[in-house]
mmCIF file of C-alpha atoms in Angstrom:
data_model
loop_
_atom_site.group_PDB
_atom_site.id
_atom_site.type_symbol
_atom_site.label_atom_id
_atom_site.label_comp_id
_atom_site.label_asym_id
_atom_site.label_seq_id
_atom_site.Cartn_x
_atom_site.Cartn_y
_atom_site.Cartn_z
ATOM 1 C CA UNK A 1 58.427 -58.775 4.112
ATOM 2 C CA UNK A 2 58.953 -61.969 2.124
ATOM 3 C CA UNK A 3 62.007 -64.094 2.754
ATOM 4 C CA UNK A 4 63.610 -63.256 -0.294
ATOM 5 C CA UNK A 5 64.555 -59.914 -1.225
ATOM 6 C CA UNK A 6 64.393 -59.852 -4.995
ATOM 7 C CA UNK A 7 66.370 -56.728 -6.679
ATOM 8 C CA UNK A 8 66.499 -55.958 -10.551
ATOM 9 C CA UNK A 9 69.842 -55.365 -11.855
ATOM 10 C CA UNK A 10 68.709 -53.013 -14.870
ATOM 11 C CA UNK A 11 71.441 -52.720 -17.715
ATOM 12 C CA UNK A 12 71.159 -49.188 -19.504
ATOM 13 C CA UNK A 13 71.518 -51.056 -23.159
ATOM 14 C CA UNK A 14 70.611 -54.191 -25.201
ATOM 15 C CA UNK A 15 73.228 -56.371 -24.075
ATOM 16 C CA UNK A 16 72.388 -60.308 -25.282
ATOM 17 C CA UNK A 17 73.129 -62.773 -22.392
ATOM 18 C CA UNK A 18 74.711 -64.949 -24.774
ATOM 19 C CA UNK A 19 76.949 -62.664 -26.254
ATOM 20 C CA UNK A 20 77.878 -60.979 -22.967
ATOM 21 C CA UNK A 21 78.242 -63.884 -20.417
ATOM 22 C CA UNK A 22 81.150 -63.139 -19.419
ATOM 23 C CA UNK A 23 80.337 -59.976 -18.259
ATOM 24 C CA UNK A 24 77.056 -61.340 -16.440
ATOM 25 C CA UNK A 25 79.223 -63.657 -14.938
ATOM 26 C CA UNK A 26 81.496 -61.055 -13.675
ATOM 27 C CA UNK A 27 78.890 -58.636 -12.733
ATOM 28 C CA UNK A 28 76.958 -61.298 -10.532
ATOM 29 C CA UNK A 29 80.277 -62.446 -8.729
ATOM 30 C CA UNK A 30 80.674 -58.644 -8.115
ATOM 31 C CA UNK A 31 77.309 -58.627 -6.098
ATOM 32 C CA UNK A 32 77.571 -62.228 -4.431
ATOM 33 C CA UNK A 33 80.906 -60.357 -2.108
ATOM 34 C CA UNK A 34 77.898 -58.026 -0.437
ATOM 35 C CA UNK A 35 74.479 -59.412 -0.635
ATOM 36 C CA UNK A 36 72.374 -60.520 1.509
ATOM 37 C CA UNK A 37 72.050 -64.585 2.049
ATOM 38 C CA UNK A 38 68.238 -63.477 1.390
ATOM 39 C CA UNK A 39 68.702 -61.354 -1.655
ATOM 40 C CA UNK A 40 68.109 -62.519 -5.001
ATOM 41 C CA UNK A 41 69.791 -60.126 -8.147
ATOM 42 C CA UNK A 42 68.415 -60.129 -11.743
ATOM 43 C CA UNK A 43 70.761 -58.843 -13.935
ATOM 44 C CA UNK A 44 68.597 -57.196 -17.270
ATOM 45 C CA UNK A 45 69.267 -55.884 -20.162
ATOM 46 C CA UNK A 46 67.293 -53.452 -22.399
ATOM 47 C CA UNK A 47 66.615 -55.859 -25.192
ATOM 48 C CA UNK A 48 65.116 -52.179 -27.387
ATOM 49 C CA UNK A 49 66.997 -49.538 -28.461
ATOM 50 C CA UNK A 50 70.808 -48.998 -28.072
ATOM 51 C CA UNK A 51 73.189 -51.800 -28.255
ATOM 52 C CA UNK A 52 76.668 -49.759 -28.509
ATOM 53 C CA UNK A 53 77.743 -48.311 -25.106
ATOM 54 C CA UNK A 54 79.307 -45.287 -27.366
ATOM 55 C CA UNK A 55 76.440 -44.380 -28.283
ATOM 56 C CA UNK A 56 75.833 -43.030 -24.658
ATOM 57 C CA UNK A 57 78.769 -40.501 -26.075
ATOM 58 C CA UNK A 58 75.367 -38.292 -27.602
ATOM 59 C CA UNK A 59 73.306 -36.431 -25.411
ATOM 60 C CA UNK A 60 70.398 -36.595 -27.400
ATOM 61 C CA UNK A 61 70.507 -40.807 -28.078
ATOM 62 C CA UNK A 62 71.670 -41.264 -24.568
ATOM 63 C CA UNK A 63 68.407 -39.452 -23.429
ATOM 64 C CA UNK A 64 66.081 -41.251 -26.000
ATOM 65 C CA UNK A 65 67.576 -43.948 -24.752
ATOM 66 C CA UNK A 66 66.449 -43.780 -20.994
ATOM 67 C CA UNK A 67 62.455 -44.353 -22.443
ATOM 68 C CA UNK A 68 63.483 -47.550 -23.136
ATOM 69 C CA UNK A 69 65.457 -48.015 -19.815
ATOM 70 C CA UNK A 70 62.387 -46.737 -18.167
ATOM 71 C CA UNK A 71 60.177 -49.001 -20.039
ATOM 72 C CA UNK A 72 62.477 -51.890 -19.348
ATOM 73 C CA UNK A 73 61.811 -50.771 -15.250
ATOM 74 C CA UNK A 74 58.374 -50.556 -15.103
ATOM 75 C CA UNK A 75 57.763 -54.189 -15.733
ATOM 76 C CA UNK A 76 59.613 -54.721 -12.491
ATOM 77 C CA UNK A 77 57.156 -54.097 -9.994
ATOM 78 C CA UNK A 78 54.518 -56.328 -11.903
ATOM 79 C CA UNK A 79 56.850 -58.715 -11.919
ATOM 80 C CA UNK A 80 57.342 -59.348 -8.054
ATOM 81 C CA UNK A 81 60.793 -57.669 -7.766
ATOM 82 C CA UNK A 82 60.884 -55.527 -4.388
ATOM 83 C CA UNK A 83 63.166 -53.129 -5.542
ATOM 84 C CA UNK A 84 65.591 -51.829 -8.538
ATOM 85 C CA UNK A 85 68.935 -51.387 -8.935
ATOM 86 C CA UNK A 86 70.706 -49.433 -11.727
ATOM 87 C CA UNK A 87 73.412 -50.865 -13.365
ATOM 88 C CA UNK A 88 74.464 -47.461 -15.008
ATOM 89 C CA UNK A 89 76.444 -44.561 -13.514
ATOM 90 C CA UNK A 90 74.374 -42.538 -16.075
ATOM 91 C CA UNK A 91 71.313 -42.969 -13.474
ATOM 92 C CA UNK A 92 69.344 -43.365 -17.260
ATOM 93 C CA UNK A 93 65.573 -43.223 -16.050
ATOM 94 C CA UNK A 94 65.726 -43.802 -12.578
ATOM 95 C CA UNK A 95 63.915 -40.107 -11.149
ATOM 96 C CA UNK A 96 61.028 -41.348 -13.201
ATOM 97 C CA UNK A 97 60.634 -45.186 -12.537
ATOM 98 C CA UNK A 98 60.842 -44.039 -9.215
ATOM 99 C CA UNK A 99 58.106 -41.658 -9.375
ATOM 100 C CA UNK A 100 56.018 -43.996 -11.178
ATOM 101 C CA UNK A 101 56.359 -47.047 -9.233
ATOM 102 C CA UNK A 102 55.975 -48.051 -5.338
ATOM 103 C CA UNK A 103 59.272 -50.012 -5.498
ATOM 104 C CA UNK A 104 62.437 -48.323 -4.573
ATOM 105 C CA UNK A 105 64.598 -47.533 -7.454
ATOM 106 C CA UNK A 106 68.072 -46.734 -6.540
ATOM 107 C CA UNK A 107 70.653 -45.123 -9.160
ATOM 108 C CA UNK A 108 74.377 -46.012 -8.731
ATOM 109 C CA UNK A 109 75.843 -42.811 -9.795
ATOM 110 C CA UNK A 110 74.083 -40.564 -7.827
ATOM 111 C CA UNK A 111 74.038 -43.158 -4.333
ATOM 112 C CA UNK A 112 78.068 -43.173 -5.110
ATOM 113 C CA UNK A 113 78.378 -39.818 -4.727
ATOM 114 C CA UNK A 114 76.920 -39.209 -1.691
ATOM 115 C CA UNK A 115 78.898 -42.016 0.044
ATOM 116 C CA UNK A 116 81.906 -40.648 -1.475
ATOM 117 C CA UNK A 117 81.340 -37.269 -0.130
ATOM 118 C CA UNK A 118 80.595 -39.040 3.561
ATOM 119 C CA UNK A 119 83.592 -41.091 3.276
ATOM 120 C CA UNK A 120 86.396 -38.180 2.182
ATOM 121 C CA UNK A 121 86.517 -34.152 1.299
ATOM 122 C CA UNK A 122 86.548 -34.228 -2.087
ATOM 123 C CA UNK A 123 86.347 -37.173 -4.806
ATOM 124 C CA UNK A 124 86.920 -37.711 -8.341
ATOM 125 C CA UNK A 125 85.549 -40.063 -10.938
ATOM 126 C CA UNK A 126 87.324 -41.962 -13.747
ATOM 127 C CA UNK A 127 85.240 -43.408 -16.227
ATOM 128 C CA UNK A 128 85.763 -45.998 -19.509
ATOM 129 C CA UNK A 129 85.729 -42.964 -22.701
ATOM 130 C CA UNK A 130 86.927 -39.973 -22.894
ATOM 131 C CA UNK A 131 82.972 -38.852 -24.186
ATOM 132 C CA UNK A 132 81.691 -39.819 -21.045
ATOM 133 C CA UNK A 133 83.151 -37.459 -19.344
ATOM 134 C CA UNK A 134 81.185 -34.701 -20.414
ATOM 135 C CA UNK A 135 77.842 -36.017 -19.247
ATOM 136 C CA UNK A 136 79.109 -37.366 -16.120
ATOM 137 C CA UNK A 137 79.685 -33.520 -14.853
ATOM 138 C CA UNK A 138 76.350 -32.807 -15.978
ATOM 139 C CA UNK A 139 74.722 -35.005 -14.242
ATOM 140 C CA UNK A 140 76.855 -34.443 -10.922
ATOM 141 C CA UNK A 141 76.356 -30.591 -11.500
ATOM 142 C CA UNK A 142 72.238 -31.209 -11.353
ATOM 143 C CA UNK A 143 72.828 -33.426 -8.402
ATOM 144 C CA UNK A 144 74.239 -30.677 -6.615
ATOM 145 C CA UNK A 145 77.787 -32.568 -5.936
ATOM 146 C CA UNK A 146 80.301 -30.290 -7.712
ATOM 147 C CA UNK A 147 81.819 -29.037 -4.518
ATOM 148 C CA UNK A 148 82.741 -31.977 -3.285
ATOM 149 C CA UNK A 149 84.682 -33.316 -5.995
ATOM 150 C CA UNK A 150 88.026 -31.891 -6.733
ATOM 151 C CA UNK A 151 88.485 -28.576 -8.551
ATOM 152 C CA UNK A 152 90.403 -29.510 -11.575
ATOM 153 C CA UNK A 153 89.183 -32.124 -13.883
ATOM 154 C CA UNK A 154 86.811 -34.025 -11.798
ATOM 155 C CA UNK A 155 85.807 -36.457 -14.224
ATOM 156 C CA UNK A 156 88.811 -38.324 -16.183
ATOM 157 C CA UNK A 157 88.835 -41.533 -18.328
ATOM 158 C CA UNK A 158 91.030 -44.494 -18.827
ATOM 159 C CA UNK A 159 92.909 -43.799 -22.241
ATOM 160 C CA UNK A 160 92.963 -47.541 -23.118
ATOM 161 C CA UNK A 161 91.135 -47.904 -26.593
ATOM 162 C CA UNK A 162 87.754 -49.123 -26.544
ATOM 163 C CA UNK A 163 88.854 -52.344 -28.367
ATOM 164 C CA UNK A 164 91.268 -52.919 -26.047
ATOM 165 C CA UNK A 165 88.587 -52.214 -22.774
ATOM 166 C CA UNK A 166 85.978 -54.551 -24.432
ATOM 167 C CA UNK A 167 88.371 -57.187 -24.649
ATOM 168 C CA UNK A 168 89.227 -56.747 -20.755
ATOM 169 C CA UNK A 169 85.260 -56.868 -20.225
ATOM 170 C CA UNK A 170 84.647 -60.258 -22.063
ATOM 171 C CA UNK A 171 87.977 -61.424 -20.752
ATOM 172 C CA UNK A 172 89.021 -62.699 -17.606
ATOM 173 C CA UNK A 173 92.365 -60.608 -17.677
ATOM 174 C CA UNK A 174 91.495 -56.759 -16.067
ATOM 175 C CA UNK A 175 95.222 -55.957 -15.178
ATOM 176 C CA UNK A 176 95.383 -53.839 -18.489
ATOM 177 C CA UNK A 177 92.088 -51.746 -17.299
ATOM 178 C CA UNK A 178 93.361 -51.503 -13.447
ATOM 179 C CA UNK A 179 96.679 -50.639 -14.526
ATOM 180 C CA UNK A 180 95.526 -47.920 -16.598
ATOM 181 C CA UNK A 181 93.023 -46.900 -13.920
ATOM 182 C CA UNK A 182 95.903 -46.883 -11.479
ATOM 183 C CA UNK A 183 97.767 -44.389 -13.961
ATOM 184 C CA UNK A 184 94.654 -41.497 -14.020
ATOM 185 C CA UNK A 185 93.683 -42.269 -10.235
ATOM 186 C CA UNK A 186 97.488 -41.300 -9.346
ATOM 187 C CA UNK A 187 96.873 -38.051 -11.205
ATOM 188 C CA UNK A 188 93.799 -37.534 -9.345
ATOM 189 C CA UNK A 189 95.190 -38.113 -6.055
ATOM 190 C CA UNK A 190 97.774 -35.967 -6.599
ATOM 191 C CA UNK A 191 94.810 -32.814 -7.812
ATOM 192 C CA UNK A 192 93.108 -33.638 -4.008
ATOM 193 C CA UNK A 193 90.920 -36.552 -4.508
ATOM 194 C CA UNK A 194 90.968 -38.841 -1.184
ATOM 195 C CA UNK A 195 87.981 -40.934 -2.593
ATOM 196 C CA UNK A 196 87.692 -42.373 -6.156
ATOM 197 C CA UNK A 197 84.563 -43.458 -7.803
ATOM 198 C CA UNK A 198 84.928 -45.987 -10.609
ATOM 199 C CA UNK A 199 82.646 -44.306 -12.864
ATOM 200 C CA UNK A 200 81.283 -47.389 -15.701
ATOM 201 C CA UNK A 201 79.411 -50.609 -14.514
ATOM 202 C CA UNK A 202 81.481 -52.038 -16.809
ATOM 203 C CA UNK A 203 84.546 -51.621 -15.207
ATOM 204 C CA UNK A 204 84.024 -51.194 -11.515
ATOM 205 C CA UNK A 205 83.438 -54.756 -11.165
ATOM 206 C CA UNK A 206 86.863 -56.033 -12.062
ATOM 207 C CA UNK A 207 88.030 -53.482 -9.475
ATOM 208 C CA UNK A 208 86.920 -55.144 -6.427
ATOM 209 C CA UNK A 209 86.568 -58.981 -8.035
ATOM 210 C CA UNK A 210 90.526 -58.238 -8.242
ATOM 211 C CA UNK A 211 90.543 -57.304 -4.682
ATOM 212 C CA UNK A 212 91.769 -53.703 -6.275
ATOM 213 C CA UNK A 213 90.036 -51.705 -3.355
ATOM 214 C CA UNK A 214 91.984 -48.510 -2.536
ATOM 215 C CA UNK A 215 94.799 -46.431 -5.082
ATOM 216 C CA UNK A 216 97.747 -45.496 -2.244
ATOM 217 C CA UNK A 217 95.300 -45.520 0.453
ATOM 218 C CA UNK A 218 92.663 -43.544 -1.412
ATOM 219 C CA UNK A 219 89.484 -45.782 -1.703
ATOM 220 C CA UNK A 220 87.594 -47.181 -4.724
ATOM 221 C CA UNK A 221 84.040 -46.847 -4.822
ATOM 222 C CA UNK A 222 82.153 -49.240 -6.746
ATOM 223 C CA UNK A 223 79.096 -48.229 -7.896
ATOM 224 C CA UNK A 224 76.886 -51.233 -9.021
ATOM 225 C CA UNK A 225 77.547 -52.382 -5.277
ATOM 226 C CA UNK A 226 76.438 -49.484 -3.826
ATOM 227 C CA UNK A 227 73.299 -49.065 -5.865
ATOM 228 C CA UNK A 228 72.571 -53.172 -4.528
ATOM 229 C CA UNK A 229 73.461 -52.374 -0.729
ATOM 230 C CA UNK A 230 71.000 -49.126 -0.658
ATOM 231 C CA UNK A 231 68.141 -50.744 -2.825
ATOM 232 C CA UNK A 232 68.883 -53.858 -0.373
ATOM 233 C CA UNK A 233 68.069 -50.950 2.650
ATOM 234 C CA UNK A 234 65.240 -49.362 0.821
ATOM 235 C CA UNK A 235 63.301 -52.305 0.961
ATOM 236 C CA UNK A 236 63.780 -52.936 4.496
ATOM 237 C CA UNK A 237 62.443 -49.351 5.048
ATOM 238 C CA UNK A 238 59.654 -49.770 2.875
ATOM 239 C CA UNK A 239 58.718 -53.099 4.406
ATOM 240 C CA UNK A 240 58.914 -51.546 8.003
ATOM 241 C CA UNK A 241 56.311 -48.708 6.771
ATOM 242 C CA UNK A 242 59.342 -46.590 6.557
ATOM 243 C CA UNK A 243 58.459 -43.707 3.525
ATOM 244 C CA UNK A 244 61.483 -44.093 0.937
ATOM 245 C CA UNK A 245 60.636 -41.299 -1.650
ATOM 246 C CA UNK A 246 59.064 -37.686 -1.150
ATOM 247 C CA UNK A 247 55.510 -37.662 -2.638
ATOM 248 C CA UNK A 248 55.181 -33.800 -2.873
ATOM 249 C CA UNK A 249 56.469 -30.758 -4.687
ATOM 250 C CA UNK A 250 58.758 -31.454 -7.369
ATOM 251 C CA UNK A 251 58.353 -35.736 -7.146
ATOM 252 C CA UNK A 252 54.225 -35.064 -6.547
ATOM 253 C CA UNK A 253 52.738 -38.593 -7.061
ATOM 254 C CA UNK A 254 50.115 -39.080 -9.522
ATOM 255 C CA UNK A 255 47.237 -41.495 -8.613
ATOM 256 C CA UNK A 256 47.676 -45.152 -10.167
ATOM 257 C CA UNK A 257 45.196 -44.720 -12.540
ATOM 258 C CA UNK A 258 46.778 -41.389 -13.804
ATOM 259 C CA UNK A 259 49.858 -43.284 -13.674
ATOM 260 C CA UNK A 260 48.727 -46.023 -15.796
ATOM 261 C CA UNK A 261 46.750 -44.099 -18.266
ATOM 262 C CA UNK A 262 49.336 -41.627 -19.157
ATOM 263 C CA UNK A 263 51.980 -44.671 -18.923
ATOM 264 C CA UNK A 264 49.775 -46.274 -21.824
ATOM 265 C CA UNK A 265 49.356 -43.153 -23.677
ATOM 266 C CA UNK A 266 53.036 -42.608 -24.074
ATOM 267 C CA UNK A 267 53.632 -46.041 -24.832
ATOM 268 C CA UNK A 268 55.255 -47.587 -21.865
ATOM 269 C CA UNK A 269 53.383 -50.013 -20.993
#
């Protein structure tokens, strides 16, 4: 394995360095707490296709959107980069980069919930829009995780405006975003929830930045880190000769030529 481990940080939407920086900034500081001295992050963007993150609010953009994600991903392994690590609790792309590439590709919204179901009984998520909530159970309901998460209303959002969360995001003052988040998780808490995911890599970061780490006790998850820590295991597995995706049935691999054929048919690469 080579000394450096180097991890792509994929964005789900075209987010300009220079007009985000400040939430770069935030986002790296968020992984320097757990990485490895021997990991190097790459935090991308999609520079095609969305640019609004409530656009994500439609089903059928947010999945038009995850071509581009996925097109964004496949670069990575050409690149060098020994593994890839969403940025998106969506999980936008990340079955199919996966199947496609030899790479791990790790997706924080699904990795989230199954520490959250090995840390407590039953969790709930709290996301940045109302809209979001919606697709968030979907995506939990195909991942098979609806029992674990509390019976009533297992997906909630902040009620802060999105001006107002935007602001917090580009700022370098969160207590408006974890003081709202403190509000819902309370509610949550008191519906069962003994783990809490913070359910936008948007706003996860200035959780644990702020040393906000548990509501009463209950525990905040934060997903971009543990999308980095598993990708960060993934590769040691894969370097050791350890398999780190099925290859058969449902996730049957295609041979690379296949792969790269249909890739250029469809436009990917």
């Amino acid at each position: 394995m080579a000394s450096t481990r180097r991890i792509l940080c994929q964005l789900p939407i075209s987010m300009p360095f220079e007009t985000f920086k400040p939430y770069y900034d935030l986002l790296q500081r968020d992984y320097d707490l757990v990485k490895r001295p021997d990991t190097e992050t790459q935090i991308r963007d999609v520079p095609t296709g969305l640019s609004k993150p409530d656009l994500f609010s439609y089903f059928g953009l947010s999945l038009a959107q995850d071509r581009e994600i996925l097109k964004s991903m496949l670069r990575a392994e050409q690149e060098g980069f020994d593994a890839i690590a969403g940025a998106c609790v969506f999980d936008g792309a990340i079955r199919a980069a996966g199947n496609l590439m030899n790479i791990p590709v790790v997706g924080p919204g699904e990795t989230s919930m199954y520490l959250a179901k090995m840390m407590g009984e039953h969790f709930a998520i709290i996301t940045s829009d109302p809209s979001f909530t919606f697709k968030i159970e979907h995506h939990m309901e195909q991942l098979g995780m609806r029992p674990f998460a509390i019976g009533y209303r297992p997906v909630r959002s902040l009620s802060l405006g999105p001006e107002k969360f935007f602001g917090c995001c580009l700022g370098t003052d969160y207590s408006p975003v974890i003081e709202n988040f403190s509000q819902i998780a309370r509610g949550c808490i008191q519906d069962g929830a003994d783990v809490l995911i913070a359910g936008c890599g948007l706003m996860s970061p200035m959780f644990t930045v702020s040393n906000v780490r548990d509501i009463d006790g209950v525990p905040i998850i934060d997903p971009m880190l543990v999308s980095l820590k598993v990708a960060e295991m993934l590769v040691d597995f894969r370097a050791a000769g350890i398999p780190i995706i099925s290859s058969k049935g449902l996730f049957m691999k295609a041979t690379k030529g296949d792969i790269e054929e249909g890739c250029k048919a469809l436009g990917l690469i």
